[in-house]
Short mmCIF file of C-alpha atoms in Angstrom, two decimals:
data_model
loop_
_atom_site.label_atom_id
_atom_site.label_comp_id
_atom_site.label_asym_id
_atom_site.label_seq_id
_atom_site.Cartn_x
_atom_site.Cartn_y
_atom_site.Cartn_z
CA UNK A 1 0.00 0.00 0.00
CA UNK A 2 1.31 3.43 -0.96
CA UNK A 3 2.31 5.90 1.73
CA UNK A 4 -0.15 8.82 1.78
CA UNK A 5 0.82 12.44 2.44
CA UNK A 6 -1.04 15.72 2.52
CA UNK A 7 1.65 17.29 0.35
CA UNK A 8 4.30 15.75 -1.91
CA UNK A 9 6.97 18.02 -3.40
CA UNK A 10 8.89 16.87 -6.46
CA UNK A 11 12.30 18.54 -6.48
CA UNK A 12 14.67 19.59 -3.72
CA UNK A 13 16.12 22.93 -4.81
CA UNK A 14 15.45 26.17 -2.91
CA UNK A 15 11.85 26.20 -4.17
CA UNK A 16 11.09 22.65 -3.08
CA UNK A 17 12.88 23.03 0.26
CA UNK A 18 11.01 26.25 1.05
CA UNK A 19 7.72 24.56 0.15
CA UNK A 20 8.66 21.75 2.54
CA UNK A 21 9.36 24.28 5.31
CA UNK A 22 5.99 25.98 4.84
CA UNK A 23 4.12 22.71 4.36
CA UNK A 24 5.52 21.08 7.48
CA UNK A 25 5.05 24.24 9.53
CA UNK A 26 1.36 24.25 8.50
CA UNK A 27 1.08 20.76 10.03
CA UNK A 28 0.66 19.11 6.65
CA UNK A 29 2.22 15.67 6.37
CA UNK A 30 4.93 16.64 3.88
CA UNK A 31 7.25 14.58 1.67
CA UNK A 32 9.98 15.96 -0.57
CA UNK A 33 11.42 13.77 -3.34
CA UNK A 34 14.79 14.73 -4.86
CA UNK A 35 16.75 12.54 -7.25
CA UNK A 36 20.13 14.15 -6.51
CA UNK A 37 21.59 16.08 -3.65
CA UNK A 38 19.22 18.62 -2.19
CA UNK A 39 19.76 22.21 -3.22
CA UNK A 40 19.50 21.90 -7.00
CA UNK A 41 21.60 24.35 -9.01
CA UNK A 42 21.98 26.53 -5.93
CA UNK A 43 24.01 23.76 -4.29
CA UNK A 44 26.57 24.01 -7.11
CA UNK A 45 26.95 27.79 -6.87
CA UNK A 46 30.01 28.60 -4.82
CA UNK A 47 29.38 32.26 -4.00
CA UNK A 48 25.99 33.65 -2.97
CA UNK A 49 25.83 37.26 -1.82
CA UNK A 50 22.30 38.39 -2.67
CA UNK A 51 20.12 36.18 -0.49
CA UNK A 52 18.58 38.51 2.12
CA UNK A 53 20.10 38.19 5.56
CA UNK A 54 22.69 35.58 4.60
CA UNK A 55 25.45 38.00 3.64
CA UNK A 56 28.17 36.42 1.53
CA UNK A 57 27.89 32.67 1.77
CA UNK A 58 28.12 29.56 -0.41
CA UNK A 59 25.31 27.78 -2.22
CA UNK A 60 25.99 24.42 -0.53
CA UNK A 61 25.99 26.01 2.94
CA UNK A 62 22.77 27.93 2.32
CA UNK A 63 20.99 24.88 0.92
CA UNK A 64 22.08 22.79 3.90
CA UNK A 65 20.41 25.38 6.12
CA UNK A 66 17.24 25.11 4.04
CA UNK A 67 17.24 21.31 4.38
CA UNK A 68 17.93 21.31 8.10
CA UNK A 69 15.11 23.81 8.62
CA UNK A 70 12.62 21.66 6.68
CA UNK A 71 13.58 18.49 8.52
CA UNK A 72 13.45 20.22 11.91
CA UNK A 73 9.79 21.05 11.25
CA UNK A 74 8.95 17.44 10.38
CA UNK A 75 9.26 17.27 6.60
CA UNK A 76 10.43 13.91 5.20
CA UNK A 77 13.08 14.02 2.46
CA UNK A 78 13.84 10.98 0.29
CA UNK A 79 16.20 10.49 -2.63
CA UNK A 80 14.42 9.00 -5.62
CA UNK A 81 13.81 9.60 -9.32
CA UNK A 82 10.15 10.20 -10.19
CA UNK A 83 9.09 8.04 -13.14
CA UNK A 84 5.33 8.62 -13.41
CA UNK A 85 2.59 10.79 -11.98
CA UNK A 86 -1.20 10.52 -11.95
CA UNK A 87 -2.40 14.00 -11.08
CA UNK A 88 -5.96 14.32 -12.39
CA UNK A 89 -7.60 12.66 -9.38
CA UNK A 90 -8.39 13.91 -5.85
CA UNK A 91 -5.65 11.58 -4.56
CA UNK A 92 -2.56 11.97 -6.73
CA UNK A 93 -0.07 9.13 -7.26
CA UNK A 94 3.70 9.51 -7.60
CA UNK A 95 5.81 6.51 -8.66
CA UNK A 96 9.60 6.31 -8.60
CA UNK A 97 11.92 4.34 -10.84
CA UNK A 98 12.71 2.05 -7.92
CA UNK A 99 9.05 1.07 -7.71
CA UNK A 100 8.10 3.08 -4.63
CA UNK A 101 4.67 4.66 -4.70
CA UNK A 102 3.35 7.69 -2.81
CA UNK A 103 -0.10 9.24 -2.63
CA UNK A 104 -0.79 12.92 -2.08
CA UNK A 105 -3.76 15.19 -1.63
CA UNK A 106 -1.74 18.04 -3.16
CA UNK A 107 1.47 18.17 -5.20
CA UNK A 108 4.07 20.88 -5.76
CA UNK A 109 6.27 20.48 -8.83
CA UNK A 110 9.74 21.97 -8.31
CA UNK A 111 11.96 19.99 -10.70
CA UNK A 112 14.14 22.98 -11.56
CA UNK A 113 16.17 23.39 -14.71
CA UNK A 114 19.48 22.22 -16.09
CA UNK A 115 22.23 24.04 -18.02
CA UNK A 116 21.55 24.74 -21.66
CA UNK A 117 24.12 23.37 -24.10
CA UNK A 118 25.77 25.55 -26.74
CA UNK A 119 25.16 22.96 -29.43
CA UNK A 120 28.53 23.49 -31.12
CA UNK A 121 30.92 20.96 -32.55
CA UNK A 122 33.04 19.25 -29.88
CA UNK A 123 30.78 20.11 -26.97
CA UNK A 124 29.31 16.65 -26.53
CA UNK A 125 32.57 14.89 -27.33
CA UNK A 126 34.54 16.75 -24.64
CA UNK A 127 31.88 16.88 -21.94
CA UNK A 128 33.71 15.77 -18.81
CA UNK A 129 37.01 16.04 -20.70
CA UNK A 130 37.37 19.78 -20.56
CA UNK A 131 33.78 20.92 -21.00
CA UNK A 132 31.88 21.67 -17.82
CA UNK A 133 28.66 23.37 -16.70
CA UNK A 134 29.52 23.63 -13.00
CA UNK A 135 32.48 25.60 -11.69
CA UNK A 136 31.91 24.49 -8.11
CA UNK A 137 32.01 20.86 -9.20
CA UNK A 138 35.07 21.01 -11.44
CA UNK A 139 37.14 24.13 -10.72
CA UNK A 140 39.87 22.31 -8.80
CA UNK A 141 40.65 20.19 -11.88
CA UNK A 142 41.91 23.36 -13.57
CA UNK A 143 44.36 24.57 -10.96
CA UNK A 144 47.04 26.71 -12.64
CA UNK A 145 45.45 26.12 -16.08
CA UNK A 146 43.76 28.46 -18.56
CA UNK A 147 39.99 28.27 -18.91
CA UNK A 148 37.24 29.88 -20.97
CA UNK A 149 33.81 30.87 -19.67
CA UNK A 150 30.98 31.22 -22.19
CA UNK A 151 28.11 33.50 -21.21
CA UNK A 152 27.51 36.95 -19.74
CA UNK A 153 24.66 36.59 -17.25
CA UNK A 154 24.84 36.45 -13.46
CA UNK A 155 25.82 32.77 -13.38
CA UNK A 156 28.59 33.18 -15.97
CA UNK A 157 30.10 36.18 -14.20
CA UNK A 158 29.88 34.73 -10.70
CA UNK A 159 31.38 31.41 -11.79
CA UNK A 160 34.15 33.17 -13.76
CA UNK A 161 35.14 35.04 -10.59
CA UNK A 162 35.07 31.80 -8.60
CA UNK A 163 37.30 30.06 -11.16
CA UNK A 164 40.04 32.61 -10.57
CA UNK A 165 40.68 30.93 -7.19
CA UNK A 166 42.03 27.94 -9.12
CA UNK A 167 42.83 28.77 -12.75
CA UNK A 168 45.85 30.67 -13.98
CA UNK A 169 43.65 32.76 -16.27
CA UNK A 170 39.94 33.06 -17.10
CA UNK A 171 38.69 34.39 -20.44
CA UNK A 172 34.99 35.24 -20.67
CA UNK A 173 33.39 35.15 -24.13
CA UNK A 174 30.59 37.74 -24.34
CA UNK A 175 28.18 37.86 -27.26
CA UNK A 176 27.44 41.57 -26.78
CA UNK A 177 29.48 44.63 -27.84
CA UNK A 178 32.03 45.96 -25.37
CA UNK A 179 30.54 47.27 -22.15
CA UNK A 180 27.20 45.45 -22.50
CA UNK A 181 26.44 42.43 -20.31
CA UNK A 182 23.31 40.74 -18.96
CA UNK A 183 24.73 40.27 -15.44
CA UNK A 184 23.78 42.63 -12.64
CA UNK A 185 25.95 45.73 -12.16
CA UNK A 186 27.48 44.60 -8.87
CA UNK A 187 28.66 41.34 -10.43
CA UNK A 188 30.08 43.20 -13.43
CA UNK A 189 32.06 45.54 -11.18
CA UNK A 190 33.63 42.57 -9.39
CA UNK A 191 34.40 40.94 -12.75
CA UNK A 192 36.20 43.98 -14.14
CA UNK A 193 38.11 44.40 -10.88
CA UNK A 194 39.49 40.84 -11.04
CA UNK A 195 42.95 40.86 -12.70
CA UNK A 196 42.88 37.23 -13.79
CA UNK A 197 39.80 37.73 -15.97
CA UNK A 198 39.86 38.91 -19.58
CA UNK A 199 36.70 39.56 -21.64
CA UNK A 200 36.47 38.94 -25.38
CA UNK A 201 33.53 40.99 -26.63
CA UNK A 202 31.00 40.47 -29.43
CA UNK A 203 32.17 36.92 -30.11
CA UNK A 204 30.80 33.39 -30.06
CA UNK A 205 32.30 29.92 -29.78
CA UNK A 206 32.07 28.08 -33.10
CA UNK A 207 33.84 24.88 -32.05
CA UNK A 208 35.50 23.28 -29.05
CA UNK A 209 38.75 21.68 -30.17
CA UNK A 210 41.03 19.03 -28.81
CA UNK A 211 42.31 15.48 -29.07
CA UNK A 212 41.66 13.43 -25.96
CA UNK A 213 40.97 16.60 -23.94
CA UNK A 214 40.14 20.21 -24.75
CA UNK A 215 43.01 22.24 -26.21
CA UNK A 216 41.20 25.33 -27.44
CA UNK A 217 38.10 27.03 -28.85
CA UNK A 218 37.39 28.43 -32.29
CA UNK A 219 35.92 31.93 -31.90
CA UNK A 220 34.08 34.11 -34.41
CA UNK A 221 33.87 37.87 -34.05
CA UNK A 222 30.29 38.90 -34.81
CA UNK A 223 31.30 42.35 -36.06
CA UNK A 224 34.05 41.33 -38.48
CA UNK A 225 33.38 37.63 -39.07
CA UNK A 226 37.03 36.90 -38.28
CA UNK A 227 37.75 33.47 -36.79
CA UNK A 228 40.54 32.85 -34.31
CA UNK A 229 41.65 29.92 -32.18
CA UNK A 230 42.05 30.60 -28.47
CA UNK A 231 44.15 27.93 -26.69
CA UNK A 232 42.69 26.79 -23.35
CA UNK A 233 42.50 23.77 -21.07
CA UNK A 234 38.82 23.92 -20.19
CA UNK A 235 35.50 25.46 -21.22
CA UNK A 236 32.77 26.36 -18.72
CA UNK A 237 29.38 27.04 -20.32
CA UNK A 238 26.69 29.22 -18.70
CA UNK A 239 24.15 30.21 -21.36
CA UNK A 240 20.84 29.67 -19.65
CA UNK A 241 18.78 26.71 -18.58
CA UNK A 242 16.29 24.15 -19.85
CA UNK A 243 13.38 23.10 -17.57
CA UNK A 244 13.39 19.52 -16.31
CA UNK A 245 9.80 18.88 -17.33
CA UNK A 246 10.05 15.99 -19.80
CA UNK A 247 8.51 13.67 -17.20
CA UNK A 248 5.37 15.85 -17.10
CA UNK A 249 4.36 15.29 -20.72
CA UNK A 250 1.08 13.42 -20.85
CA UNK A 251 0.14 14.27 -17.25
CA UNK A 252 -2.16 17.16 -18.15
CA UNK A 253 0.12 19.83 -16.68
CA UNK A 254 0.19 22.70 -19.19
CA UNK A 255 3.63 23.61 -20.56
CA UNK A 256 4.67 26.45 -22.83
CA UNK A 257 6.56 26.03 -26.08
CA UNK A 258 9.91 25.88 -24.26
CA UNK A 259 8.75 23.31 -21.72
CA UNK A 260 8.23 25.65 -18.77
CA UNK A 261 5.19 25.06 -16.56
CA UNK A 262 2.38 27.59 -16.96
CA UNK A 263 0.86 28.71 -13.66
CA UNK A 264 -1.19 31.41 -11.97
CA UNK A 265 1.47 33.88 -10.75
CA UNK A 266 -0.60 34.68 -7.65
CA UNK A 267 -1.08 31.11 -6.38
CA UNK A 268 1.39 28.99 -8.41
CA UNK A 269 -1.61 26.83 -9.40
CA UNK A 270 -1.12 24.78 -12.57
CA UNK A 271 -3.79 23.60 -15.00
CA UNK A 272 -4.68 20.70 -12.66
CA UNK A 273 -6.61 21.14 -9.41
CA UNK A 274 -4.37 20.59 -6.39
CA UNK A 275 -1.12 20.74 -8.38
CA UNK A 276 1.23 23.70 -7.99
CA UNK A 277 4.64 24.71 -9.32
CA UNK A 278 7.63 26.52 -7.81
CA UNK A 279 11.09 27.49 -8.93
CA UNK A 280 13.03 27.53 -12.17
CA UNK A 281 10.69 25.16 -14.02
CA UNK A 282 7.93 27.79 -13.87
CA UNK A 283 7.48 30.27 -16.70
CA UNK A 284 8.68 33.54 -15.20
CA UNK A 285 11.13 36.38 -15.70
CA UNK A 286 13.66 36.14 -12.86
CA UNK A 287 15.27 32.89 -11.72
CA UNK A 288 17.16 33.40 -8.48
CA UNK A 289 17.31 31.63 -5.11
CA UNK A 290 15.14 34.31 -3.57
CA UNK A 291 12.42 34.03 -6.24
CA UNK A 292 12.51 30.23 -6.03
CA UNK A 293 12.01 30.46 -2.27
CA UNK A 294 9.12 32.89 -2.77
CA UNK A 295 7.49 30.50 -5.24
CA UNK A 296 7.82 27.64 -2.77
CA UNK A 297 6.23 29.63 0.05
CA UNK A 298 3.31 30.73 -2.13
CA UNK A 299 2.74 27.25 -3.54
CA UNK A 300 2.71 25.61 -0.10
CA UNK A 301 0.31 28.20 1.32
CA UNK A 302 -1.95 27.81 -1.72
CA UNK A 303 -1.87 24.02 -1.31
CA UNK A 304 -2.80 24.36 2.36
CA UNK A 305 -5.75 26.59 1.46
CA UNK A 306 -6.80 24.17 -1.29
CA UNK A 307 -6.86 21.25 1.14
CA UNK A 308 -8.80 23.26 3.73
CA UNK A 309 -11.43 24.19 1.15
CA UNK A 310 -11.68 20.61 -0.09
CA UNK A 311 -12.23 19.44 3.48
CA UNK A 312 -14.95 22.06 3.98
CA UNK A 313 -16.77 21.10 0.79
CA UNK A 314 -16.69 17.41 1.69
CA UNK A 315 -17.61 17.93 5.34
CA UNK A 316 -20.30 20.58 4.92
CA UNK A 317 -21.80 19.94 1.47
CA UNK A 318 -21.11 16.47 0.12
CA UNK A 319 -21.01 14.06 3.07
CA UNK A 320 -24.14 14.91 5.15
CA UNK A 321 -27.12 12.59 4.70
CA UNK A 322 -29.65 15.33 5.46
CA UNK A 323 -30.27 18.29 3.09
CA UNK A 324 -27.80 21.19 3.31
CA UNK A 325 -28.61 24.86 2.74
CA UNK A 326 -25.36 26.50 1.58
CA UNK A 327 -25.15 30.27 1.87
CA UNK A 328 -22.45 32.00 -0.20
CA UNK A 329 -21.74 35.30 1.51
CA UNK A 330 -19.02 37.90 2.03
CA UNK A 331 -18.40 40.29 4.91
CA UNK A 332 -17.90 43.00 2.27
CA UNK A 333 -21.47 42.63 0.94
CA UNK A 334 -24.06 43.83 3.51
CA UNK A 335 -26.99 42.12 1.73
CA UNK A 336 -25.25 38.76 2.01
CA UNK A 337 -24.98 39.17 5.79
CA UNK A 338 -28.73 39.74 6.00
CA UNK A 339 -29.42 36.72 3.76
CA UNK A 340 -27.17 34.59 5.99
CA UNK A 341 -29.21 35.69 9.02
CA UNK A 342 -32.46 34.73 7.25
CA UNK A 343 -31.03 31.35 6.28
CA UNK A 344 -30.02 30.66 9.87
CA UNK A 345 -33.61 31.36 10.98
CA UNK A 346 -35.09 29.09 8.27
CA UNK A 347 -32.81 26.17 9.15
CA UNK A 348 -33.44 26.63 12.88
CA UNK A 349 -37.17 26.52 12.22
CA UNK A 350 -36.88 23.11 10.53
CA UNK A 351 -35.88 21.48 13.80
CA UNK A 352 -32.84 19.53 12.67
CA UNK A 353 -34.19 18.42 9.27
CA UNK A 354 -31.56 20.51 7.45
CA UNK A 355 -27.98 21.65 7.93
CA UNK A 356 -26.61 25.12 7.25
CA UNK A 357 -23.24 25.65 5.48
CA UNK A 358 -21.62 29.07 5.48
CA UNK A 359 -19.28 29.68 2.53
CA UNK A 360 -17.30 32.91 2.91
CA UNK A 361 -16.54 33.80 -0.71
CA UNK A 362 -13.84 36.26 0.36
CA UNK A 363 -11.85 33.41 1.93
CA UNK A 364 -13.09 30.57 -0.30
CA UNK A 365 -13.34 32.10 -3.76
CA UNK A 366 -12.13 28.88 -5.36
CA UNK A 367 -14.96 26.87 -3.77
CA UNK A 368 -17.53 29.38 -5.02
CA UNK A 369 -16.08 29.32 -8.54
CA UNK A 370 -15.99 25.53 -8.52
CA UNK A 371 -19.71 25.46 -7.71
CA UNK A 372 -20.58 28.07 -10.32
CA UNK A 373 -21.27 30.93 -7.89
CA UNK A 374 -20.04 34.22 -9.36
CA UNK A 375 -21.95 36.76 -7.24
CA UNK A 376 -22.96 36.98 -3.60
CA UNK A 377 -25.29 36.46 -1.97
CA UNK A 378 -26.33 33.10 -3.39
CA UNK A 379 -27.95 30.01 -1.89
CA UNK A 380 -27.67 26.39 -3.01
CA UNK A 381 -29.60 23.40 -1.72
CA UNK A 382 -27.69 20.09 -1.58
CA UNK A 383 -28.88 16.60 -0.77
CA UNK A 384 -26.43 13.70 -0.45
CA UNK A 385 -23.81 15.69 -2.29
CA UNK A 386 -26.07 16.63 -5.20
CA UNK A 387 -27.00 20.31 -5.86
CA UNK A 388 -30.80 20.47 -6.22
CA UNK A 389 -31.49 24.18 -6.68
CA UNK A 390 -29.87 27.63 -6.64
CA UNK A 391 -31.31 30.98 -5.52
CA UNK A 392 -29.65 34.25 -6.49
CA UNK A 393 -32.48 36.79 -5.98
CA UNK A 394 -35.82 37.38 -4.23
CA UNK A 395 -34.42 36.32 -0.87
CA UNK A 396 -37.46 37.74 0.96
CA UNK A 397 -39.29 34.49 0.17
CA UNK A 398 -36.43 32.22 1.25
CA UNK A 399 -38.58 30.08 3.55
CA UNK A 400 -41.09 29.34 0.76
CA UNK A 401 -38.26 28.56 -1.67
CA UNK A 402 -36.69 26.08 0.72
CA UNK A 403 -40.06 24.44 1.40
CA UNK A 404 -40.64 24.04 -2.32
CA UNK A 405 -37.27 22.39 -2.98
CA UNK A 406 -36.49 20.36 0.13
CA UNK A 407 -36.63 16.63 -0.65
CA UNK A 408 -39.52 14.67 0.83
CA UNK A 409 -38.54 12.63 3.88
CA UNK A 410 -38.57 8.86 3.32
#
């Protein structure tokens, strides 16, 4: 029998770990599944200096703090590779490649992204033999050697600076004209102040060359078209990311043309009820540790609210054997407060033959939308989970309306 959780999180980067912190703190039974070491790409970033309150730290150290925090609150973390998901049911099923199976009432997808390849000749051949996508992982292999960094965003600049602790020289290949980079200004200032780093502007790598290992790169100047060979011992590539969402195809989760998960930016809700997304796999503008953490917090809170509303619907509307008079009201609509008072009097007058359910549409907008209620006040009559009638006006004759629609006692 599969283990059942309130919340299962797929992915253990900063987004998934933050979701686990918030989920466990909300007293949800929370499981996080991560196929590698927890921390995701953040765990392979040596220098982190823009996470609020942390000062200058390392990615591995910060992610270890995230994990310890989640586990201290009761979250369970397991290492496994998710092979299949069934998400379009009230109880979702997650299966791993080892054959383990988990059930969840809500799921947060935080699979992250992986480095994008350049797609040039020699890249695949020399991967692991001079071509790398992780300075933290491989920098020490290039002690006192000459390396090239391809890219000009935050990751490329930060990793180029880190590589100077090991390499004899670091040459950064920037696609833009001189003085133009995509990295933040603070990172650029540090880059230009680092003597070991040289920038080659308005150029691209055409080929990675070598025999058994990398010996150089063929560059092309975009302004002149001139090609030159730059000797080097290693190439570090930081040109963006690709979402790890292949395993979601066929699950019903909506993806954009690039494979990123489409979600409501306010709640992180995906196209499937009870399924949320957080982190770099989500379609968004900024991908940083702090935004991943924000996504995780929002997704977990939205999942908690979803589960609470589901419990209310089941408890108050669908499970009772006797008829239920559901009043959809809002404290911001004075008429709805008066209608709620009338409904309370009608139900009290029936001497236990009917239950009253109060649905606050300010707090439970999703429940109202799910039941087709767009305006308040509104009243619905349920019997054994089936909606029998709806009243949206003429509330002065509520008692007569209820009498005309209440099922006959058997």
